[in-house]
Tab-separated table of C-alpha atoms in Angstrom:
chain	number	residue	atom	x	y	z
A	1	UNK	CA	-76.580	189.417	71.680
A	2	UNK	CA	-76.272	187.777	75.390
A	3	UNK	CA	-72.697	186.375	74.226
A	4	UNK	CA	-71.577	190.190	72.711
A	5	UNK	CA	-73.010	191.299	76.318
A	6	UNK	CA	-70.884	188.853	78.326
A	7	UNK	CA	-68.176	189.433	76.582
A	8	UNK	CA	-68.436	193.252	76.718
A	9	UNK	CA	-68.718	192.768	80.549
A	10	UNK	CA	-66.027	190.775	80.751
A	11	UNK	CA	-64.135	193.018	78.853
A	12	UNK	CA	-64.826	195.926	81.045
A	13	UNK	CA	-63.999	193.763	83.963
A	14	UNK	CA	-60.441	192.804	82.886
A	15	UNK	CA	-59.471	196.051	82.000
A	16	UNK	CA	-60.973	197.661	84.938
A	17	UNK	CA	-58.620	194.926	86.806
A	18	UNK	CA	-55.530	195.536	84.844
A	19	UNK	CA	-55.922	199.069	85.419
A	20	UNK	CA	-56.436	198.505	89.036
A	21	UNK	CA	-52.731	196.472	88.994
A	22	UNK	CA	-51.434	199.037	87.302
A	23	UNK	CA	-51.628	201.773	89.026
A	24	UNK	CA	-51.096	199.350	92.568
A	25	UNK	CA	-47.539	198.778	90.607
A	26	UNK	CA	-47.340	202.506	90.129
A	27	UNK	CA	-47.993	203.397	93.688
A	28	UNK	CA	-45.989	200.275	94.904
A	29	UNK	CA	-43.083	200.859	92.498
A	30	UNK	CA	-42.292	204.354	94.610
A	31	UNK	CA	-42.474	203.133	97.662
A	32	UNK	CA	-40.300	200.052	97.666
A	33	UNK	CA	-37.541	202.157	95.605
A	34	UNK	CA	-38.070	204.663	98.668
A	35	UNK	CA	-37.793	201.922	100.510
A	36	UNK	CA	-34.650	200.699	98.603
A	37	UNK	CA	-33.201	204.022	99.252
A	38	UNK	CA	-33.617	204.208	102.815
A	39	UNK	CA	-31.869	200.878	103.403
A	40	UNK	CA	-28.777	202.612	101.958
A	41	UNK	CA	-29.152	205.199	104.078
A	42	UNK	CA	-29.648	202.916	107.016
A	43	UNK	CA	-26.488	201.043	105.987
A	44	UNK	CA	-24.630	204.293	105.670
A	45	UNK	CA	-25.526	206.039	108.762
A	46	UNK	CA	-24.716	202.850	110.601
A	47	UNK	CA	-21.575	202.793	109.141
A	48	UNK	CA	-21.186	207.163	110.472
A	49	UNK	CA	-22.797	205.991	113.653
A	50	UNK	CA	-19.819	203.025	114.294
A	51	UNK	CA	-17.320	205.718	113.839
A	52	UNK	CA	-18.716	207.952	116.551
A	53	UNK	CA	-18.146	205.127	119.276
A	54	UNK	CA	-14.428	203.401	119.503
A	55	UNK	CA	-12.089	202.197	121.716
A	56	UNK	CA	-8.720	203.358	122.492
A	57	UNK	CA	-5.769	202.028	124.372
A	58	UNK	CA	-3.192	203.425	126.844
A	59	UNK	CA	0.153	202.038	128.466
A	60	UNK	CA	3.636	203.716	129.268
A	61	UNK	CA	6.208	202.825	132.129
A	62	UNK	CA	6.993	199.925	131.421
A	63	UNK	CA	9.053	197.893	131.438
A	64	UNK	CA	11.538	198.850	133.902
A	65	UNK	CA	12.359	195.191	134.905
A	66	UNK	CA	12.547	191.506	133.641
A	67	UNK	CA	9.736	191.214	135.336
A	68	UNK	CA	7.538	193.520	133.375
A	69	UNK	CA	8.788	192.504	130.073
A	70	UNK	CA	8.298	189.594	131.073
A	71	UNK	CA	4.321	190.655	131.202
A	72	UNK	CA	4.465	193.097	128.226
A	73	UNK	CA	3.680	190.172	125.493
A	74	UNK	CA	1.041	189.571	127.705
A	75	UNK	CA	-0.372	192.715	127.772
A	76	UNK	CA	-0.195	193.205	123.976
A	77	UNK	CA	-1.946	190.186	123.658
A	78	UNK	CA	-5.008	191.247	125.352
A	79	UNK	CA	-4.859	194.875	123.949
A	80	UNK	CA	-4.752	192.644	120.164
A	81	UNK	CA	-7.601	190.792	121.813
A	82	UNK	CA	-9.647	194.068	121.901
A	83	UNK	CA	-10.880	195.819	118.856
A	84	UNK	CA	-9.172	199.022	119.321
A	85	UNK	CA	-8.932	202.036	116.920
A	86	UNK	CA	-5.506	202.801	118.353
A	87	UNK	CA	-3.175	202.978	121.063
A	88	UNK	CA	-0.912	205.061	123.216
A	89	UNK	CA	2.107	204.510	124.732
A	90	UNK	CA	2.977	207.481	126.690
A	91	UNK	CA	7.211	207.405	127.464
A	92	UNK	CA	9.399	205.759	129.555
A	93	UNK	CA	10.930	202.488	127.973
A	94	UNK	CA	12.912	201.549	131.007
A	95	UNK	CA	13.367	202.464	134.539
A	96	UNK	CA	15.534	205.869	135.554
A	97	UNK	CA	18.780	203.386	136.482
A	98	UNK	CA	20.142	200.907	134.530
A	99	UNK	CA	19.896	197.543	136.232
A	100	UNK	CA	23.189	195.328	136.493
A	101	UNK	CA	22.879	191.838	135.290
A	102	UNK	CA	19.077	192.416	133.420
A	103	UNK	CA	18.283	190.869	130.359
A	104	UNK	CA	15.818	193.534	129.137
A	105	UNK	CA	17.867	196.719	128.146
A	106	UNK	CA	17.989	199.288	130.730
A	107	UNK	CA	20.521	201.882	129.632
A	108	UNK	CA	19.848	203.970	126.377
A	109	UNK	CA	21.783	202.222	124.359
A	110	UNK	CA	19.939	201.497	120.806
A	111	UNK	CA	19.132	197.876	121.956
A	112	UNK	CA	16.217	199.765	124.179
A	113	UNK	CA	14.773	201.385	120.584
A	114	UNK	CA	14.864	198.141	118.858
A	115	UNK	CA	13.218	196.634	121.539
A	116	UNK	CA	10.294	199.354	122.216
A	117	UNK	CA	10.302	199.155	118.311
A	118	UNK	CA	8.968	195.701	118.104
A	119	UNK	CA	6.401	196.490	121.207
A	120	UNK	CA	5.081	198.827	118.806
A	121	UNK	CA	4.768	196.735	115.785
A	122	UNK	CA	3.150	193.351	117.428
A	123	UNK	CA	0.265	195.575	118.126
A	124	UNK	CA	-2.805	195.293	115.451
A	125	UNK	CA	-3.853	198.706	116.088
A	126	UNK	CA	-2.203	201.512	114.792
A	127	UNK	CA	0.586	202.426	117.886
A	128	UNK	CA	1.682	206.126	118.795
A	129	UNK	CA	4.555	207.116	121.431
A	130	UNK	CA	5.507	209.981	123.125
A	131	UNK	CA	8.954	210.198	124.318
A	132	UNK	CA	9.167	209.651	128.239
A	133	UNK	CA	12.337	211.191	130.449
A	134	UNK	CA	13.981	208.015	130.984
A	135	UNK	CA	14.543	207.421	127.536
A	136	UNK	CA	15.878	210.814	126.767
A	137	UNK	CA	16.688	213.239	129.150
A	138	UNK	CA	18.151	211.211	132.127
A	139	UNK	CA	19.963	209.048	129.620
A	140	UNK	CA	23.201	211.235	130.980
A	141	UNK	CA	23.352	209.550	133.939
A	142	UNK	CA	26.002	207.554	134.421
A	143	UNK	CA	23.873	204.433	135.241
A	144	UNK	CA	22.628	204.990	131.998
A	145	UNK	CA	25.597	204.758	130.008
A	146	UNK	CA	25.968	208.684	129.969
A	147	UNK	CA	25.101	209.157	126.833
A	148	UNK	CA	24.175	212.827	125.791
A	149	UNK	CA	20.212	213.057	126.149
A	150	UNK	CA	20.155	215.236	122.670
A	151	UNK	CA	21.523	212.551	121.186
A	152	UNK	CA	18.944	209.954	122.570
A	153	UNK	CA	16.132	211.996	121.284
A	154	UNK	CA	17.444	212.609	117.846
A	155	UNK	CA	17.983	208.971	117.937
A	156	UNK	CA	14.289	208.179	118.767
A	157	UNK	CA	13.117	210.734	116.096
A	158	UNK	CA	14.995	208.377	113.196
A	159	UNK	CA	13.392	205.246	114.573
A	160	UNK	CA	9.713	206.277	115.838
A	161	UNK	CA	8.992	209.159	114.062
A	162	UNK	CA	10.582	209.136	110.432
A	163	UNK	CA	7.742	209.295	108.633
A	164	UNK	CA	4.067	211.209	108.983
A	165	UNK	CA	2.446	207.627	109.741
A	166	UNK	CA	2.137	205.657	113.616
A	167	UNK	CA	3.776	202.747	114.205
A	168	UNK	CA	1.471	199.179	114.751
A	169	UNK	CA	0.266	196.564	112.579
A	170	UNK	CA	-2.147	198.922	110.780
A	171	UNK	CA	-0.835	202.592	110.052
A	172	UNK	CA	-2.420	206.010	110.983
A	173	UNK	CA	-1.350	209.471	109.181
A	174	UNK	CA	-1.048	211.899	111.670
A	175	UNK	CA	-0.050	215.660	111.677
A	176	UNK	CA	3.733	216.375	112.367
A	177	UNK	CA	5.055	219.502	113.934
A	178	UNK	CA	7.707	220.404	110.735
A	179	UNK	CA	8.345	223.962	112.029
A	180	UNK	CA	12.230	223.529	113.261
A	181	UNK	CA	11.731	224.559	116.798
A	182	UNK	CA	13.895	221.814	118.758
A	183	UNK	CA	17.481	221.762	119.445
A	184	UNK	CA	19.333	218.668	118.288
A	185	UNK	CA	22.936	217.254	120.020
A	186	UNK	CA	24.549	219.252	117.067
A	187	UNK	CA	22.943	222.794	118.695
A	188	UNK	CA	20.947	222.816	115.008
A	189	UNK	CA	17.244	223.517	114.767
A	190	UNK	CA	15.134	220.609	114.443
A	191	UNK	CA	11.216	219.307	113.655
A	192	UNK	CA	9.866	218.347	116.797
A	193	UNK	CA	8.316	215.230	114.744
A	194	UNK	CA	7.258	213.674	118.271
A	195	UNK	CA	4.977	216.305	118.559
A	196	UNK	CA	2.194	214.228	116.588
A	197	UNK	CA	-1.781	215.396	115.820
A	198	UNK	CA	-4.834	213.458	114.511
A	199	UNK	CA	-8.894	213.436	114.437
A	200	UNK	CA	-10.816	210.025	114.594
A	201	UNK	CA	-14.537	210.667	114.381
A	202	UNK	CA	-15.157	214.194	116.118
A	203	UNK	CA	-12.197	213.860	117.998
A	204	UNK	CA	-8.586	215.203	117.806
A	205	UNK	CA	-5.792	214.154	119.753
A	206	UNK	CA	-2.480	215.343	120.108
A	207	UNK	CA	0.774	214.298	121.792
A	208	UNK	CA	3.512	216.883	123.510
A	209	UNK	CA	7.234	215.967	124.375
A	210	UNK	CA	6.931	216.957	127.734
A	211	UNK	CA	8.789	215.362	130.451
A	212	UNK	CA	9.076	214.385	133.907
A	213	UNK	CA	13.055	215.612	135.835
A	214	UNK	CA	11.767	219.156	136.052
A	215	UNK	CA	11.569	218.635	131.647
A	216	UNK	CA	15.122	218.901	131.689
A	217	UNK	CA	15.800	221.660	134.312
A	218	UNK	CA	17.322	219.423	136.869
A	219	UNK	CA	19.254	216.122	137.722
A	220	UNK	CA	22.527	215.420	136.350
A	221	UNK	CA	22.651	217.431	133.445
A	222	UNK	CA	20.304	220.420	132.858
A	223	UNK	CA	19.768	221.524	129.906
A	224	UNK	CA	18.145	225.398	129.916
A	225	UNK	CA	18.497	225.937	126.171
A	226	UNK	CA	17.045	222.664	125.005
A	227	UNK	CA	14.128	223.545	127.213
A	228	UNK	CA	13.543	226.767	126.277
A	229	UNK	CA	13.619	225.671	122.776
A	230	UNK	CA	10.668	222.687	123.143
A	231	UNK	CA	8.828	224.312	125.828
A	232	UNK	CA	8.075	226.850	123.236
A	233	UNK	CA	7.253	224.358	120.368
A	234	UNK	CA	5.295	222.736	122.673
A	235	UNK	CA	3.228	225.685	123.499
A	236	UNK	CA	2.766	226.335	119.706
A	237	UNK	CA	1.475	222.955	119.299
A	238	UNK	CA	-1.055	222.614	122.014
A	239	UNK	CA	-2.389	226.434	120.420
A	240	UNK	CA	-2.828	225.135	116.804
A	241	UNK	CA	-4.173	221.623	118.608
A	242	UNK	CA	-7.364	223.641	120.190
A	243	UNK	CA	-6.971	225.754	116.792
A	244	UNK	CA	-7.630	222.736	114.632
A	245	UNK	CA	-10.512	220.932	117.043
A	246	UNK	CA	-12.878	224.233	116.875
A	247	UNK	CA	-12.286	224.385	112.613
A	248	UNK	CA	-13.163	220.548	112.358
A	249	UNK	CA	-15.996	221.045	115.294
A	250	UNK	CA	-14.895	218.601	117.398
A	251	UNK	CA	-16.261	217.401	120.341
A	252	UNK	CA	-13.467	216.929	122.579
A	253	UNK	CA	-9.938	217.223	123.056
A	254	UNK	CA	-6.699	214.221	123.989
A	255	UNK	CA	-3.640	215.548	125.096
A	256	UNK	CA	-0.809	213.178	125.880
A	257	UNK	CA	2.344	213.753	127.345
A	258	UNK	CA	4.913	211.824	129.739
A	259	UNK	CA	5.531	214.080	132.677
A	260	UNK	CA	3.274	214.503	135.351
A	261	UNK	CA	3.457	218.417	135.764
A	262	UNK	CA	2.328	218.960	139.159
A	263	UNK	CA	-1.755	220.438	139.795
A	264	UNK	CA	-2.303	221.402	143.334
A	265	UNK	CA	-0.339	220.526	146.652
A	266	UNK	CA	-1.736	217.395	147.502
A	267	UNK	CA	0.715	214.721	145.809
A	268	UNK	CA	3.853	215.198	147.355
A	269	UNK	CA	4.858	211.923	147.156
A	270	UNK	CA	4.540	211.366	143.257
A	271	UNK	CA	4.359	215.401	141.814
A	272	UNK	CA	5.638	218.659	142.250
A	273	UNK	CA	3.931	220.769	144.725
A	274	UNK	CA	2.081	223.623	142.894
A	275	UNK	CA	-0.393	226.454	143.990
A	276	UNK	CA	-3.371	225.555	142.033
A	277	UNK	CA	-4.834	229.252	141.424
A	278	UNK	CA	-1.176	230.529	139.829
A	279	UNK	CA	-0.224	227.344	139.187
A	280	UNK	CA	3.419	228.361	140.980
A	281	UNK	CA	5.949	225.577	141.858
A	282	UNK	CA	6.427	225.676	145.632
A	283	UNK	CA	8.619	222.873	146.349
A	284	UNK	CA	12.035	224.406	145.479
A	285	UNK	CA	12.659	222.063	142.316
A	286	UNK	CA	13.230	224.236	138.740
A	287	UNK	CA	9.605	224.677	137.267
A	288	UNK	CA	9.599	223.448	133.696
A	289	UNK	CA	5.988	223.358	133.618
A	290	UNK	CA	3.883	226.368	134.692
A	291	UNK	CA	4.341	228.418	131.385
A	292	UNK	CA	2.442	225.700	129.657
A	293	UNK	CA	-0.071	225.281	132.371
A	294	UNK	CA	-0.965	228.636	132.252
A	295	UNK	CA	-1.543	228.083	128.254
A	296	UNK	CA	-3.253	225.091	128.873
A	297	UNK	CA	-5.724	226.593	131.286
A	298	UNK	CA	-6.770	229.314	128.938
A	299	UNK	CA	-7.065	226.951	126.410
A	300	UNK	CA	-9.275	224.413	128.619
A	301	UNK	CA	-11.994	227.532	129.354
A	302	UNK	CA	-12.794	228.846	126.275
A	303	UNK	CA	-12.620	225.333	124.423
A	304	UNK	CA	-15.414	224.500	126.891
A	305	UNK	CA	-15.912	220.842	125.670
A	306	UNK	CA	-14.650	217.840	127.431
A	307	UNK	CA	-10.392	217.605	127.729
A	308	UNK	CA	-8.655	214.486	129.115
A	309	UNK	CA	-4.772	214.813	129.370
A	310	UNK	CA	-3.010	211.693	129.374
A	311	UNK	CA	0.488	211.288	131.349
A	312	UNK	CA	2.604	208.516	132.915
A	313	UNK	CA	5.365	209.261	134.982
A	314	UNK	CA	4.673	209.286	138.660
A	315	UNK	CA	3.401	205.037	138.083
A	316	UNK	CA	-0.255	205.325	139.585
A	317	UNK	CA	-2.989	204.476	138.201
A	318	UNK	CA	-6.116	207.758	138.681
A	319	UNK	CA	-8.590	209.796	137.011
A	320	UNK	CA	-8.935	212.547	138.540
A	321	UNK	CA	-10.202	216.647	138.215
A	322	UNK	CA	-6.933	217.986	139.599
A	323	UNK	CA	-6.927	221.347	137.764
A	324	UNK	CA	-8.180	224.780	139.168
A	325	UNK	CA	-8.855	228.557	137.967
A	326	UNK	CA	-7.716	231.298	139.153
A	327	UNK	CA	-10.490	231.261	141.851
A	328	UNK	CA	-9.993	228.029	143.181
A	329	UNK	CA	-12.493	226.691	141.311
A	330	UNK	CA	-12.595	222.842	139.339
A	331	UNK	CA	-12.709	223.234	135.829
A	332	UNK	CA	-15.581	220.430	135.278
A	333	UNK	CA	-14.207	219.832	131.633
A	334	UNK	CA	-11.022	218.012	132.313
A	335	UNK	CA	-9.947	215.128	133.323
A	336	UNK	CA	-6.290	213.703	134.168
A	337	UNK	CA	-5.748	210.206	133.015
A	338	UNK	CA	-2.638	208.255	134.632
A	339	UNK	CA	-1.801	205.539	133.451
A	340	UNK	CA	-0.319	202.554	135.258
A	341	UNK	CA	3.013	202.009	135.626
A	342	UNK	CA	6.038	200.724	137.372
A	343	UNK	CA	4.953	199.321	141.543
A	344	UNK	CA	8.311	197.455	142.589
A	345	UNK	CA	6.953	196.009	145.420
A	346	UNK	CA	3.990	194.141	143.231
A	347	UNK	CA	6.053	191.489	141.360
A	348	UNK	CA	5.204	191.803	138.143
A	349	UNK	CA	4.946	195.854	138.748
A	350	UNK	CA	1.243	196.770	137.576
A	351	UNK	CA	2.111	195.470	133.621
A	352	UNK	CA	-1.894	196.753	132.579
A	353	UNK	CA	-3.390	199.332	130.762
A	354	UNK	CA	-6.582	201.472	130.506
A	355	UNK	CA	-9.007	200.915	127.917
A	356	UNK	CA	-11.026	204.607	126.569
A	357	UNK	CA	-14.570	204.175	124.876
A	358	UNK	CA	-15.132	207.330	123.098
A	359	UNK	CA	-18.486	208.016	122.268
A	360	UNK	CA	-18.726	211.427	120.577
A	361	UNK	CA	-22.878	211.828	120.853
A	362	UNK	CA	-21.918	211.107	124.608
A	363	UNK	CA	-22.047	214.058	126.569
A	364	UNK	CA	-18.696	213.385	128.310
A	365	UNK	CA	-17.153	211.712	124.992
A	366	UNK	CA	-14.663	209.612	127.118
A	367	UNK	CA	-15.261	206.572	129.642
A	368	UNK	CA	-12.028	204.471	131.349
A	369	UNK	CA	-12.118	201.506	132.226
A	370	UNK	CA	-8.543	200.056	134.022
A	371	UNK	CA	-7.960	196.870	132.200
A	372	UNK	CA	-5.782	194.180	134.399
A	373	UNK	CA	-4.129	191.917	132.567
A	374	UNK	CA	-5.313	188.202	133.627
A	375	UNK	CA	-1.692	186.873	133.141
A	376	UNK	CA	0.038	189.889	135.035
A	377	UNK	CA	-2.086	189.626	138.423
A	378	UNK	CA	-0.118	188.527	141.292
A	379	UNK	CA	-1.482	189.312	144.575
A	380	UNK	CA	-4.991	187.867	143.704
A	381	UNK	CA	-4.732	185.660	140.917
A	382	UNK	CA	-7.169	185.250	138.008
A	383	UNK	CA	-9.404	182.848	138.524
């Protein structure tokens, strides 16, 4: 009786323990595949998260000189250093004048392309261009070889832009302007397939062909109807750009062009002079610009969200708030980015670039940070 008892007890005692596992496992069993579950979703939202913060590199003027090509490899070297989601290179391949006896091409013959061409492609990071003036428009100079600056540009369009993808070790698709709006050297319309678009993260960026030499309406040749033409296209693309960024929500806006257009009166040494409220030309010169500032403004106020426009041209380095309303007053939401460029009297002629951290959950999105290339310093060496 005492060993049907123990047993009985013992009995009751395993099977109140095996229950007691049980339903441990069965309350354990949700939790670690919630917790299974969340790990993915840590993983994947890391992986959103990394896209949201980048890096981005600019350049453009250069090189105008042995000198600087001399520093370019060096400079692609430290942007292929950097882990950058792409890069910029915003016109001008050479200087305005050839240069007699140079070993770096400095007329517009095709030799320039080819070499710009490899630039591009001995960068990791996908690599976008935007013409610049002394590539195209003042190639009819006679120190340039006087070729016919319609020509140069349909000649840039076969070797940069023949397909929807960037140039660069790694590729990115980008949006092409396919509506024939240009003029080519045959008086035909034309793509403007420069005129390139694409979002990374919550960001969409867009480059214009617009140029510095008045954008065609002065020095040796003008060319009205060529400007009329692209002006327009270029208009239409900036529209559609803001267009696009408020459908896909994003957060901010890149423009990036070549010419510097002129903002206020205060740069007379490197800009046209312009009243900032009507955003009038005052200096004499033919204004190729204000149409499109006048767009652009618009466009900048009801977007609302941060705009940085990117140019090269006048070869100093600034970031700056230079643009007004009609009221005098700073539009807080954009930002001009300059990059550096060609400074005769520094050796080596400021062969650097300027590194962008975009951070879309930043308020501001963009940060700049000028990077000098170690190898290129010459007044104060690297130490």
């Amino acid at each position: 009786m005492m060993t049907k008892l123990g047993y009985s007890v013992f009995q009751s005692v395993t099977t109140a323990r095996l229950l007691g596992k049980m339903c441990l496992l069965a309350l354990t069993v949700p939790f670690l595949a919630s917790s299974a579950i969340s790990l993915v979703n840590a993983k994947e939202y890391k992986y959103e998260r990394e896209k949201e913060s980048y890096a981005i590199g600019l350049w453009g003027d250069l090189p105008y000189s042995d000198l600087q090509a001399a520093g370019v490899p060096n400079l692609i070297a430290d942007m292929n250093a950097q882990n950058l989601a792409f890069t910029v290179h915003d016109g001008d391949l050479k200087a305005g004048n050839s240069t007699p006896n140079s070993v770096t091409p400095t007329t517009c013959s095709n030799a320039l392309y080819t070499q710009a061409l490899g630039y591009f492609n001995a960068l990791k990071a996908p690599a976008a261009f935007t013409p610049g003036d002394n590539d195209w428009t003042d190639c009819d100079r006679p120190s340039n070889g006087g070729f016919n600056s319609r020509d140069r540009l349909d000649y840039q369009r076969q070797v940069f832009f023949s397909t929807k993808f960037s140039l660069g070790q790694r590729r990115l698709a980008q949006e092409v302007q396919t509506t024939p709006l240009c003029l080519s050297a045959k008086d035909t319309a034309v793509p403007c397939v420069e005129n390139r678009r694409w979002t990374l993260g919550k960001v969409t960026y867009a480059t214009l062909n617009i140029q510095g030499s008045c954008n065609n309406l002065c020095d040796i040749a003008p060319d009205p109807k060529e400007y009329a033409a692209r002006n327009a296209a270029n208009i239409a693309w900036l529209k559609k750009t803001f267009q696009e960024a408020k459908a896909r929500k994003s957060v901010a806006v890149m423009l990036i062009s070549q010419g510097n257009p002129g903002w206020d009166l205060s740069d007379p040494t490197r800009a046209p002079l312009r009243d900032p409220k009507t955003l009038v030309q005052t200096d004499g010169q033919p204004d190729g610009f204000q149409s499109f500032l006048l767009v652009l403004r618009d466009e900048v106020i009801a977007f609302r969200k941060p705009i940085a426009y990117v140019h090269g041209d006048s070869h100093y380095y600034r970031i700056d708030k230079p643009f007004l309303d009609t009221q005098g007053r700073r539009l807080e939401n954009f930002t001009r980015v300059e990059t550096f460029g060609n400074n005769a009297a520094n050796g080596t002629n400021d062969v650097n670039w300027v590194k962008v951290t975009v951070n879309s959950r930043s308020r501001e999105v963009f940060s700049y940070q000028p990077q000098i290339v170690p190898g290129n310093r010459v007044a104060v060496p690297s130490p």
